[in-house]
XYZ file of C-alpha atoms in Angstrom:
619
model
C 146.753 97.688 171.858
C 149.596 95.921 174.165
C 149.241 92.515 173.018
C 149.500 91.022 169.191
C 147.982 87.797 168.213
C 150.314 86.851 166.010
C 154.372 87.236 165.319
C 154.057 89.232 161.889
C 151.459 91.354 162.215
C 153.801 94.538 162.945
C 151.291 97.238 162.622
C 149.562 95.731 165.622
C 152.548 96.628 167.699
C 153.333 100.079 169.039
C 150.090 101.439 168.065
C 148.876 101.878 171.879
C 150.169 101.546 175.182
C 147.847 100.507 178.251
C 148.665 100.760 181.635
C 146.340 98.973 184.506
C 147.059 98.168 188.261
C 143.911 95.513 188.093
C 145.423 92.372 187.870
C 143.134 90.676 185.957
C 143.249 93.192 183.084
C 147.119 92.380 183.352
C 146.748 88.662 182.661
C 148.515 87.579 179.737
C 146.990 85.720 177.202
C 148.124 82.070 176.223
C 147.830 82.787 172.454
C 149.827 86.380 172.653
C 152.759 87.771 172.963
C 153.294 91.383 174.265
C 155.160 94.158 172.325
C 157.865 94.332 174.680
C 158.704 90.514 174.995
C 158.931 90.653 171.074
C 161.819 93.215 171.145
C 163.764 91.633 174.441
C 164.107 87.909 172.475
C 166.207 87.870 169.444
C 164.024 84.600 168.477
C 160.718 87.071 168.762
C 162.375 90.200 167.165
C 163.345 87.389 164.236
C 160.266 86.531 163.191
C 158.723 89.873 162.919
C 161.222 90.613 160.776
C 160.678 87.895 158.948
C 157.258 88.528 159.074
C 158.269 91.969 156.641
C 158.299 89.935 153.518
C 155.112 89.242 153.166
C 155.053 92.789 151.962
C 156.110 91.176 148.758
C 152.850 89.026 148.180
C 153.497 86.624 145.494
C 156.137 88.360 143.905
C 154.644 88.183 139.800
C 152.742 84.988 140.380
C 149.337 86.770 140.851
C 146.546 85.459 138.561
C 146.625 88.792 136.406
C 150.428 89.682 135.511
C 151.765 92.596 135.052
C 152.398 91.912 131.872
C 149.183 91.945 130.870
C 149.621 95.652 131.050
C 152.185 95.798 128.353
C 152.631 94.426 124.778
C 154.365 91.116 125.959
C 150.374 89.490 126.625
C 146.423 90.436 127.179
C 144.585 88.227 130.169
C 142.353 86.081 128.901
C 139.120 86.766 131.548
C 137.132 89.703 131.623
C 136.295 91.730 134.595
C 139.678 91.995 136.257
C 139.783 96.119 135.591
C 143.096 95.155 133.651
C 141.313 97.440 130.325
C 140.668 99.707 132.622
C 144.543 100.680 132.037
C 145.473 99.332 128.567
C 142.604 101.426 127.641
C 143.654 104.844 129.110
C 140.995 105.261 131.636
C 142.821 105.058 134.823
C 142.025 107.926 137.071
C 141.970 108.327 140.540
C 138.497 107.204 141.420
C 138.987 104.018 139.392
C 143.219 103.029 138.940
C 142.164 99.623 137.728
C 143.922 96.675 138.307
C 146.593 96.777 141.086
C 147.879 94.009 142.974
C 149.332 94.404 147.022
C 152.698 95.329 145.631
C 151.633 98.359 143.839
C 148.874 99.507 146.267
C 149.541 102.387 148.184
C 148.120 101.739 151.145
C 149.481 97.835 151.430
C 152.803 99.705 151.341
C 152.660 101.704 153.730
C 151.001 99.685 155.860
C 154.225 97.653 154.935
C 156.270 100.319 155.780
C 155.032 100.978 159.419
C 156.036 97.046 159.832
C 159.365 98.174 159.004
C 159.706 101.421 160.711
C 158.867 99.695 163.612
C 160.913 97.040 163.566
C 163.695 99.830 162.902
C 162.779 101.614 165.629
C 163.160 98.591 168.515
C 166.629 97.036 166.516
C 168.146 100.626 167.125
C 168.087 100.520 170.488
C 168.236 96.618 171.069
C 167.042 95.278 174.255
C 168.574 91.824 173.765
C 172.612 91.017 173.070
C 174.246 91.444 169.813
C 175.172 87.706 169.568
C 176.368 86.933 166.686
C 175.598 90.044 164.964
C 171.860 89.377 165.301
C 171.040 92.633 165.841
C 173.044 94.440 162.996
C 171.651 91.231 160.319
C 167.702 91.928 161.615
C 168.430 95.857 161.262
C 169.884 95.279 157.955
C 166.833 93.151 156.306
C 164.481 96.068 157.944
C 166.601 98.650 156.020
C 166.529 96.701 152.946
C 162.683 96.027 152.834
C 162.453 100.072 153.842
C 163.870 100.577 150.968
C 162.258 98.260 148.673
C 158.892 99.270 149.613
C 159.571 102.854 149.051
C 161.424 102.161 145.727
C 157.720 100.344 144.819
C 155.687 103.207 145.760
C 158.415 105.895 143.615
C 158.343 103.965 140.062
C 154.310 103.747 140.019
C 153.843 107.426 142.053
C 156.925 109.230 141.632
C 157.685 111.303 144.974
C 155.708 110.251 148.215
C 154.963 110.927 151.985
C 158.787 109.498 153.155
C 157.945 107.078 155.930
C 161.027 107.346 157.784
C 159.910 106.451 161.481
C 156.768 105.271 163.458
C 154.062 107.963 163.478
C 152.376 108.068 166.999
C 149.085 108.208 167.986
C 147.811 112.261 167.328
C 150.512 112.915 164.636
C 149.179 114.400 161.588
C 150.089 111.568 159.530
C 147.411 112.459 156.879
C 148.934 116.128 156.174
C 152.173 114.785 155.245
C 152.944 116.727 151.634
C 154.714 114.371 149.129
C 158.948 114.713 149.065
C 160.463 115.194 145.599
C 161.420 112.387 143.840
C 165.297 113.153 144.461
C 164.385 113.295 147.998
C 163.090 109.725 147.800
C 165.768 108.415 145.530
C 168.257 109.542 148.423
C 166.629 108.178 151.130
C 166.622 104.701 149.393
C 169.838 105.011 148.756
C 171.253 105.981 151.923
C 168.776 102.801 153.694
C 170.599 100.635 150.900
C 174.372 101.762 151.414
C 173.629 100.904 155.469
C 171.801 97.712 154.886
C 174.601 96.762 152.685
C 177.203 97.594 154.802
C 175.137 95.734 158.377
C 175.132 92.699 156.047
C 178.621 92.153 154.390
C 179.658 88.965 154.050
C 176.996 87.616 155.323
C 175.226 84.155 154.091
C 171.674 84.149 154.461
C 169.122 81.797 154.223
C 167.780 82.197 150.190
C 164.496 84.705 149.818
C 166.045 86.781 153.222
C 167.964 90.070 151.752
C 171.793 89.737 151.901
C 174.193 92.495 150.526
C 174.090 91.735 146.776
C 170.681 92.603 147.360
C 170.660 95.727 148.962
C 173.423 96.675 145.828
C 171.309 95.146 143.324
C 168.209 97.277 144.444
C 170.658 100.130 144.714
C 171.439 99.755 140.968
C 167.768 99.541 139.382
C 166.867 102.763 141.635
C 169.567 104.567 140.502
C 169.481 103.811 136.622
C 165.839 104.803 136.844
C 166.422 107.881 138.444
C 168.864 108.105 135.137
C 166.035 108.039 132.597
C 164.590 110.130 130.561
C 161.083 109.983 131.866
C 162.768 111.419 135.438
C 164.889 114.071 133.394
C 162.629 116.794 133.125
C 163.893 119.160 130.297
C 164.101 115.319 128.102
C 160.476 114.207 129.658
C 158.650 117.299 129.086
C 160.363 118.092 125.276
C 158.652 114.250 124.387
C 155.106 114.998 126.289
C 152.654 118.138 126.411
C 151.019 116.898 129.939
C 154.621 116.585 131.686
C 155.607 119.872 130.038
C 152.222 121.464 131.358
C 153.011 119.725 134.995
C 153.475 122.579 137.463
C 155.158 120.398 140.105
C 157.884 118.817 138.082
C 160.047 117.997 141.031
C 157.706 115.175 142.339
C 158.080 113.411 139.017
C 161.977 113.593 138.264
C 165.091 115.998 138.250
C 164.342 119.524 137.706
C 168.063 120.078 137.926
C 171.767 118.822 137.635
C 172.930 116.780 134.971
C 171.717 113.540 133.659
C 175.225 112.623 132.910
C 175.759 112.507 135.947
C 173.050 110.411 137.271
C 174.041 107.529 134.565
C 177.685 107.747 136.332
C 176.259 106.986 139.299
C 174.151 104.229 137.917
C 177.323 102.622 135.960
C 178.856 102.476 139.094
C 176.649 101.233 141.216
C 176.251 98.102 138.730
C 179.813 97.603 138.400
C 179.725 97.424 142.358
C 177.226 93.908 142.044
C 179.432 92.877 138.895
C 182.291 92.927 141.090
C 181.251 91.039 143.824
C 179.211 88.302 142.300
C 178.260 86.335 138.886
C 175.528 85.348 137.247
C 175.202 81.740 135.666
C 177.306 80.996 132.186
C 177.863 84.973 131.600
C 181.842 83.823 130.568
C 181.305 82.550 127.060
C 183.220 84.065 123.712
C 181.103 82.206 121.221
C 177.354 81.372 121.060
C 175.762 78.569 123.076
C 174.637 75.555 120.743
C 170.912 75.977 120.440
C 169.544 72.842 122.670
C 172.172 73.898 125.107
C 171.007 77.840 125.084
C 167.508 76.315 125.519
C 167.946 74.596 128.462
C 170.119 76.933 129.998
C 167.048 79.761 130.034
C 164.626 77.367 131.419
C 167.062 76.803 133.880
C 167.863 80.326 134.966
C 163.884 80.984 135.079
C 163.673 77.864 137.128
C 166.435 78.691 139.411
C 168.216 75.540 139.033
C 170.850 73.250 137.830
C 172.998 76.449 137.915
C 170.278 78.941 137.074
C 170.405 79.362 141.053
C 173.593 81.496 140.871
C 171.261 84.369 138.667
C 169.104 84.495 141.617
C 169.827 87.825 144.079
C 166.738 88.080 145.665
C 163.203 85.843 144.848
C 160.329 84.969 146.288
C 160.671 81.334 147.208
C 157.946 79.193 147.700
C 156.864 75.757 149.508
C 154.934 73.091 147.436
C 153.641 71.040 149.911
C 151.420 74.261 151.809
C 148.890 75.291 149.111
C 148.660 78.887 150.937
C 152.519 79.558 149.980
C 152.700 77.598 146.777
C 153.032 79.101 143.198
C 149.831 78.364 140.807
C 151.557 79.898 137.787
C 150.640 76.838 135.636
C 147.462 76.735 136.543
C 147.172 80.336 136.206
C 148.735 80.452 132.580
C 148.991 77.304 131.364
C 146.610 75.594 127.865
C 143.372 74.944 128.357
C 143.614 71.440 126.948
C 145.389 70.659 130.361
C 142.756 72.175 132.232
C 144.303 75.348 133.019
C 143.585 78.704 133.304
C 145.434 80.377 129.848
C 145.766 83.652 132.059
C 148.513 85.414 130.543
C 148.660 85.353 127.125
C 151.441 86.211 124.570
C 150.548 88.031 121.991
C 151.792 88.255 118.299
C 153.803 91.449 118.765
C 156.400 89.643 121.327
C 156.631 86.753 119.160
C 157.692 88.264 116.309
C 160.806 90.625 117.969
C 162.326 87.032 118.650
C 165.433 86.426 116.381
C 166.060 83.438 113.754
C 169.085 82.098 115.391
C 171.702 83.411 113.141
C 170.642 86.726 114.544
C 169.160 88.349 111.633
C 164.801 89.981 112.599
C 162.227 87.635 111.648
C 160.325 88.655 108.973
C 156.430 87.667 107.569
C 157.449 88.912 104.214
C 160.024 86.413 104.058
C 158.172 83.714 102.523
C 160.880 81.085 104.497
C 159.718 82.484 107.978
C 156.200 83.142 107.612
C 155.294 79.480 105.927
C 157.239 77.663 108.682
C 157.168 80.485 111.806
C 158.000 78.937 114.518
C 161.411 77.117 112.768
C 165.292 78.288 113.321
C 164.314 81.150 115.419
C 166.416 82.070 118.742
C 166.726 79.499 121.260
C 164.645 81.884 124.018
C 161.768 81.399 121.838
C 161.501 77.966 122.329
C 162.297 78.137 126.490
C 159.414 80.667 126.662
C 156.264 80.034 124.769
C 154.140 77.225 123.892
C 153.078 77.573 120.356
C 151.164 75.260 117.926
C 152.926 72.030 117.578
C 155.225 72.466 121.064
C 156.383 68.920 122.680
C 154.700 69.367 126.144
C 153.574 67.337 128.927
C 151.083 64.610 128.682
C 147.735 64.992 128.393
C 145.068 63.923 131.650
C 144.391 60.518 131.263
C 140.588 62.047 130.463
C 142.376 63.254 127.251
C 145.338 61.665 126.136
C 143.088 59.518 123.183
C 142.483 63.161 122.012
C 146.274 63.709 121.825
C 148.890 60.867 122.857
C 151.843 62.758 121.844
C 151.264 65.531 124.532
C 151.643 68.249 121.715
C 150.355 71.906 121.835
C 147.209 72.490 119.454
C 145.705 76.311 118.797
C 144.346 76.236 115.342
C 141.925 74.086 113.180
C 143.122 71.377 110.956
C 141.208 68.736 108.810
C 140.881 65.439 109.922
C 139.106 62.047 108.366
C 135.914 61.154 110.491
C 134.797 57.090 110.734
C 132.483 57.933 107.638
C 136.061 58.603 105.757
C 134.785 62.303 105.318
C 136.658 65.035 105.471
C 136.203 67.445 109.057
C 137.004 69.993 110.810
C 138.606 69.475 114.245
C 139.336 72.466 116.547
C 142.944 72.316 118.500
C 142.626 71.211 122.346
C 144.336 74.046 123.272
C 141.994 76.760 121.090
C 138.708 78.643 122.620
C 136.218 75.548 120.674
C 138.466 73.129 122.067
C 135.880 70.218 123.868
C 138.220 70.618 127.260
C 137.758 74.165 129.091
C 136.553 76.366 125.578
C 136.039 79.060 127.824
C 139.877 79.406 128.853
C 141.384 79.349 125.971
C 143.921 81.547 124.431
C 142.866 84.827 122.414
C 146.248 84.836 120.956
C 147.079 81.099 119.771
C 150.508 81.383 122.164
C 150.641 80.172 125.812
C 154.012 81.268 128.519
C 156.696 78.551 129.240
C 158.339 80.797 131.229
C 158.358 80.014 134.762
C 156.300 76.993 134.334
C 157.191 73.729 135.905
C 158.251 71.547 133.215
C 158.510 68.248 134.705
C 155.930 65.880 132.557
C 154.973 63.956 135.611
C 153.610 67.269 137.304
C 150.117 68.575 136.557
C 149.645 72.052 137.231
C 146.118 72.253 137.744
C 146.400 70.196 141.397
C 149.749 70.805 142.386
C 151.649 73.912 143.944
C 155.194 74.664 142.327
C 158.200 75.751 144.240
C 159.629 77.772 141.562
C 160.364 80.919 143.177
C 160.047 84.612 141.673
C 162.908 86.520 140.837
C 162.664 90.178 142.433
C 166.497 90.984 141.783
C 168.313 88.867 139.608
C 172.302 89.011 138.125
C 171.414 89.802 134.682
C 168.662 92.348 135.218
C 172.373 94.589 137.116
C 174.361 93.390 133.436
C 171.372 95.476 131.540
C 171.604 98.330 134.156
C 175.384 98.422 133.656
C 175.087 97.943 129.702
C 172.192 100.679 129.337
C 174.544 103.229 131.512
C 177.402 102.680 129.514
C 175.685 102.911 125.883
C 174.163 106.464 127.870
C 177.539 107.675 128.550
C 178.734 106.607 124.843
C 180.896 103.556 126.214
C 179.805 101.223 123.314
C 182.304 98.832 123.716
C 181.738 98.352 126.860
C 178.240 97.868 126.147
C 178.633 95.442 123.766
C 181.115 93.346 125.573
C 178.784 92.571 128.229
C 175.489 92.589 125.803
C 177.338 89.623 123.811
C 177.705 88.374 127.277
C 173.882 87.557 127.077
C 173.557 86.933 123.680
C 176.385 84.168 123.749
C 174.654 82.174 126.498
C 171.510 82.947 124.350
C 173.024 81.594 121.297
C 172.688 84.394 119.457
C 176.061 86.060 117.200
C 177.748 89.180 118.496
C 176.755 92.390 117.527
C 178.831 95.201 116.698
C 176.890 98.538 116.676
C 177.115 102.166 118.100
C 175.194 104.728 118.879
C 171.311 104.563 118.350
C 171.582 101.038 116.834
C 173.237 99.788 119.748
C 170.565 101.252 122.115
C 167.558 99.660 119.970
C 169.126 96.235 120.047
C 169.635 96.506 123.736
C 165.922 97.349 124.338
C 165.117 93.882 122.181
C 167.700 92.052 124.107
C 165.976 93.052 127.262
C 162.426 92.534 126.200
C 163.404 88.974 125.714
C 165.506 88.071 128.221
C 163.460 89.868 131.014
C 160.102 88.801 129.401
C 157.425 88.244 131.904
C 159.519 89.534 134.491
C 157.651 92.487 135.298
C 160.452 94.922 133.699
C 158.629 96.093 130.207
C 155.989 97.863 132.346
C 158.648 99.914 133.991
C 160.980 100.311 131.054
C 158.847 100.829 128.485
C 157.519 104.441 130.782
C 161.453 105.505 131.531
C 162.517 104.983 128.294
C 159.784 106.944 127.053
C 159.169 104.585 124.148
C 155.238 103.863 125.605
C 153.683 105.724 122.806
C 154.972 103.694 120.500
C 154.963 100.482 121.862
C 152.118 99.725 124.701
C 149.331 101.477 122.872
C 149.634 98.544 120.067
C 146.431 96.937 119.534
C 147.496 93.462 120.573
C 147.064 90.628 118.060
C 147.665 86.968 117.617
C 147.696 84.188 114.976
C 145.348 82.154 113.354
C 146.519 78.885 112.187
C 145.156 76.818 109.751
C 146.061 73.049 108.753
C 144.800 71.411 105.516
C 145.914 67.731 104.633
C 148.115 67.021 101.959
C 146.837 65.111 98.669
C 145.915 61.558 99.590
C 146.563 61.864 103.153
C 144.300 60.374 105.966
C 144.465 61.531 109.664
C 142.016 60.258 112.618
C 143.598 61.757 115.456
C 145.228 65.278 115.135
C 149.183 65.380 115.434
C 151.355 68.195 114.453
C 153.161 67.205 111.144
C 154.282 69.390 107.882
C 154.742 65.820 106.560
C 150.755 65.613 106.625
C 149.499 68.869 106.596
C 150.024 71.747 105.182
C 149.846 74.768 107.407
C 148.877 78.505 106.259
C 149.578 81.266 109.361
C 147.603 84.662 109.308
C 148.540 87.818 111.703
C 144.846 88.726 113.269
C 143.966 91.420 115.326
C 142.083 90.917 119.255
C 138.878 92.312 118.452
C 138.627 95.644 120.442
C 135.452 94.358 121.929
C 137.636 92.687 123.729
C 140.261 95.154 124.679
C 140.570 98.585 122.555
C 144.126 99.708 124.014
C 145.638 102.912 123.902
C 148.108 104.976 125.622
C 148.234 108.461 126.690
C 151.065 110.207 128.510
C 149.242 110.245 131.989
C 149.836 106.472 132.215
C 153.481 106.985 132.404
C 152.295 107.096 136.168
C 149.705 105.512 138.617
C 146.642 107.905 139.931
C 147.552 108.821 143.495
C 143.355 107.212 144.769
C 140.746 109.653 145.819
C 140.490 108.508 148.931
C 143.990 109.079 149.833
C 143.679 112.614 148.375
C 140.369 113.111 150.786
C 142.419 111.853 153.792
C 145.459 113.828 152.684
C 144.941 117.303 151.181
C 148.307 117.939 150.728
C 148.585 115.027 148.010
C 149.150 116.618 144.599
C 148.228 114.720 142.060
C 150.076 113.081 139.491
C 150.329 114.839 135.852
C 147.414 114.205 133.475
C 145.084 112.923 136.574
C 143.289 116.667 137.090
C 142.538 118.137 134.072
């Protein structure tokens, strides 16, 4: 195939290679470009390597979210195969639901891109100008790397795709490489990629250094974990200790000491060379201050830029590149889609904001839940009685103050009798029933908060955060409490906490571990890091198998009190909350130990016979 018909589509190029005197079969078309004019023009050899990061889809902002997988939310529409995991019946014919990012053939598909594009900048046929070359050959390294490091934390050890496979190359007998194997090869395409692009400024969403060091960090601390430690993973589960091939799932030897060492230090490497945004505080944030601060590090703005190592950016004004996450996620009273939901069990590991665990059998916390709790809370979710945006002018008689509604409440009709109404934003709500929330909670997070913007018709530019600053402070925290460093730990936990304006803590040891988990599932929520963290930690069992649950709220008037139109206010009404269950008609989850990874597909195993499959997947 000599000629591509567009820029970016690199596994078009290098596949074939015709030769024909007749000069009409030579002709060039207007609307191509041959393989070997793309690698003689820097301008040419540009785009297709700019063409690599569409590898990275729509970085979390797919409909279904990852963490719909987990115990942070359930999706709201059935059909999508998500139960198909939260239930435990994954297998190889059937994974369930996987987006581009964690599909094995999308990646290496992605990785041939890359490889080629490796390949030509190796031997450059244009000049060096500028350092072109080396800056194109780094971004190829980096994306090599990141679309291997995708394919290890779902599979564990693959096929390394470390050049172009020709034509007649038995590409489909390739046996999988250990995981260590694959950990070093990431890491030595990182430590190049980082050294082709020191110093270098680069246009935001392209990889730079930080990023290739960032990446290098998350690899390496999960290489650290216990799920990859094999005498710790298969003491804590029968089906890895019955696994016969142990090395394509984590470190059969050496010391896991070690292996934290090298994670501390390659986090230290990003701390040293960069900052995140307000990570130099030595007392809490004030609360409306901590707020706004979290919206605007998950909005990438107003200084919440500077947490940002490498997103996904994205272009409002081209629907084809824009995000859709309100739409996607946002209340069903504003004509959105209530996707993602949170569910009960995230809610409630939220602190009150002196620090000290909410509590439902605190009679102050469960008859007013959603008061004094942590200031993350509030920049997250959209609960019953939230300030939002304004209603469409089809419904803002229903609600003028713009305020979040998911239970039922009593209201006086025109016949002065007493009524029932159903909240706007609750599944008998008279806008969009059918998308409402299962859980009585809706995400914030990531959500364009701009009252003049409605979701459901326009495309935000809020980008996705792949890599960001304070995901490298938990890498570097989580090493150190490993290696018994506590106060090391804790100085740059309290970091967090301070610009969360939350207290200090103070603890050691196991204590110090479980509130760093907490402080992660918050501050990372929605980020796509629970579904990884929750397997390598080897806390699953325990904490994705919850049947996930919600709230029912319900709002009674107050003695001689008279309200037409709904509004949230204790002054009126007085509300009762109740913990409730999802049905498990709905979704029935449980976990067992295969999930801690993907399925490697059937077909990939009929193509490939030299595939082993992953543990729990054959028996």
């Amino acid at each position: 195939m000599k000629n591509i018909k567009y820029l970016g589509l690199g596994l078009a190029i290098s596949l074939l290679h015709f030769s024909c005197n007749d000069e009409f079969l030579n002709t060039q078309p207007l609307g191509e470009v041959s393989e070997s004019a793309v690698w003689a023009d820097a301008g040419l050899a540009e785009a297709f390597v700019t063409d690599l990061y569409t590898g990275l889809g729509q970085g979390g902002f797919s409909e279904q979210a990852l963490a719909s997988l987990t115990d942070e939310a359930i999706f709201t529409h059935p059909g999508r195969n998500i139960t198909t995991v939260t239930e435990a019946r994954s297998n190889p014919q059937n994974p369930g639901w996987l987006d581009g990012t964690r599909n094995w053939p999308n990646m290496y598909n992605s990785l041939r891109a890359t490889n080629i594009a490796i390949s030509n900048l190796s031997d450059p046929q244009f000049p060096n100008d500028g350092g072109i070359v080396d800056r194109l050959l780094g971004e190829a390294l980096f994306m090599r790397a990141y679309f291997h490091h995708q394919l290890l934390r779902n599979f564990g050890g693959v096929p390394l795709a470390d050049r172009v496979f020709e034509l007649g190359e038995e590409t489909y007998a390739l046996p999988r490489n250990s995981f260590e194997e694959v950990v070093d090869f990431i890491i030595e395409d990182l430590d190049r990629s980082a050294q082709l692009l020191e110093g270098l400024s680069l246009t935001r969403g392209r990889a730079n250094e930080i990023a290739a060091l960032a990446l290098k960090s998350r690899v390496l601390i999960y290489a650290a974990s216990d799920l990859h430690d094999m005498p710790t993973a298969s003491a804590n589960s029968d089906v890895i200790s019955g696994y016969q091939n142990k090395e394509l799932i984590g470190y059969t030897s050496g010391s896991q000491a070690d292996r934290y060492q090298r994670a501390e230090a390659a986090a230290k490497a990003v701390l040293d060379k960069t900052g995140g945004n307000m990570l130099d505080l030595t007392e809490p944030l004030p609360q409306e201050e901590a707020v706004q601060t979290y919206i605007n590090n998950s909005l990438s703005r107003n200084g919440g830029e500077n947490e940002m190592i490498f997103g996904r950016y994205f272009l409002s004004q081209k629907p084809e590149t824009g995000g859709r996450h309100g739409l996607h996620n946002g209340p069903n009273g504003y004509n959105n889609w209530a996707g993602n939901t949170p569910v009960q069990l995230l809610i409630d590991d939220y602190q009150m904001m002196d620090g000290s665990d909410f509590d439902w059998d605190n009679e102050d916390h469960a008859s007013a839940p959603y008061e004094g709790r942590e200031p993350r809370f509030y920049a997250t979710f959209l609960f019953e009685g939230a300030q939002w945006k304004p209603r469409s002018s089809a419904n803002q008689a229903r609600d003028p103050r713009g305020q979040i509604q998911t239970g039922t409440y009593e209201v006086v009709n025109a016949q002065g009798q007493k009524v029932t109404h159903f909240g706007l934003d609750t599944r008998n709500s008279p806008i969009e029933d059918w998308n409402g929330s299962y859980t009585g909670y809706y995400l914030r997070k990531f959500i364009e908060p701009d009252p003049g913007f409605v979701d459901q018709n326009t495309w935000q530019e809020i980008p996705w955060p792949h890599l960001r600053y304070t995901e490298v402070v938990f890498n570097y925290v989580e090493a150190n409490i490993a290696l018994g460093d506590y106060e090391e730990a804790r100085n740059w936990l309290n970091k967090i906490r301070f610009r969360a304006g939350l207290p200090a803590v103070t603890a050691s040891g196991e204590e110090l571990w479980n509130i760093f988990i907490n402080e992660k599932r918050k501050e990372m929520v929605h980020e796509e890091q629970r579904y990884y963290d929750a397997r390598r930690w080897m806390i699953a069992p325990e904490t994705l198998g919850r049947q996930p649950n919600g709230i029912s709220i319900v709002g009674t008037l107050k003695p001689g009190e008279e309200v037409q139109i709904y509004r949230y206010d204790p002054d009126l009404y007085d509300y009762s909350y109740e913990v409730i269950e999802i049905d498990p008609g709905k979704e029935n989850r449980l976990w067992l130990d295969k999930m801690y990874w993907m399925p490697i597909s059937f077909d990939e195993t009929q193509r490939n016979e030299n595939l082993i499959q992953n543990p729990g997947y054959t028996d």
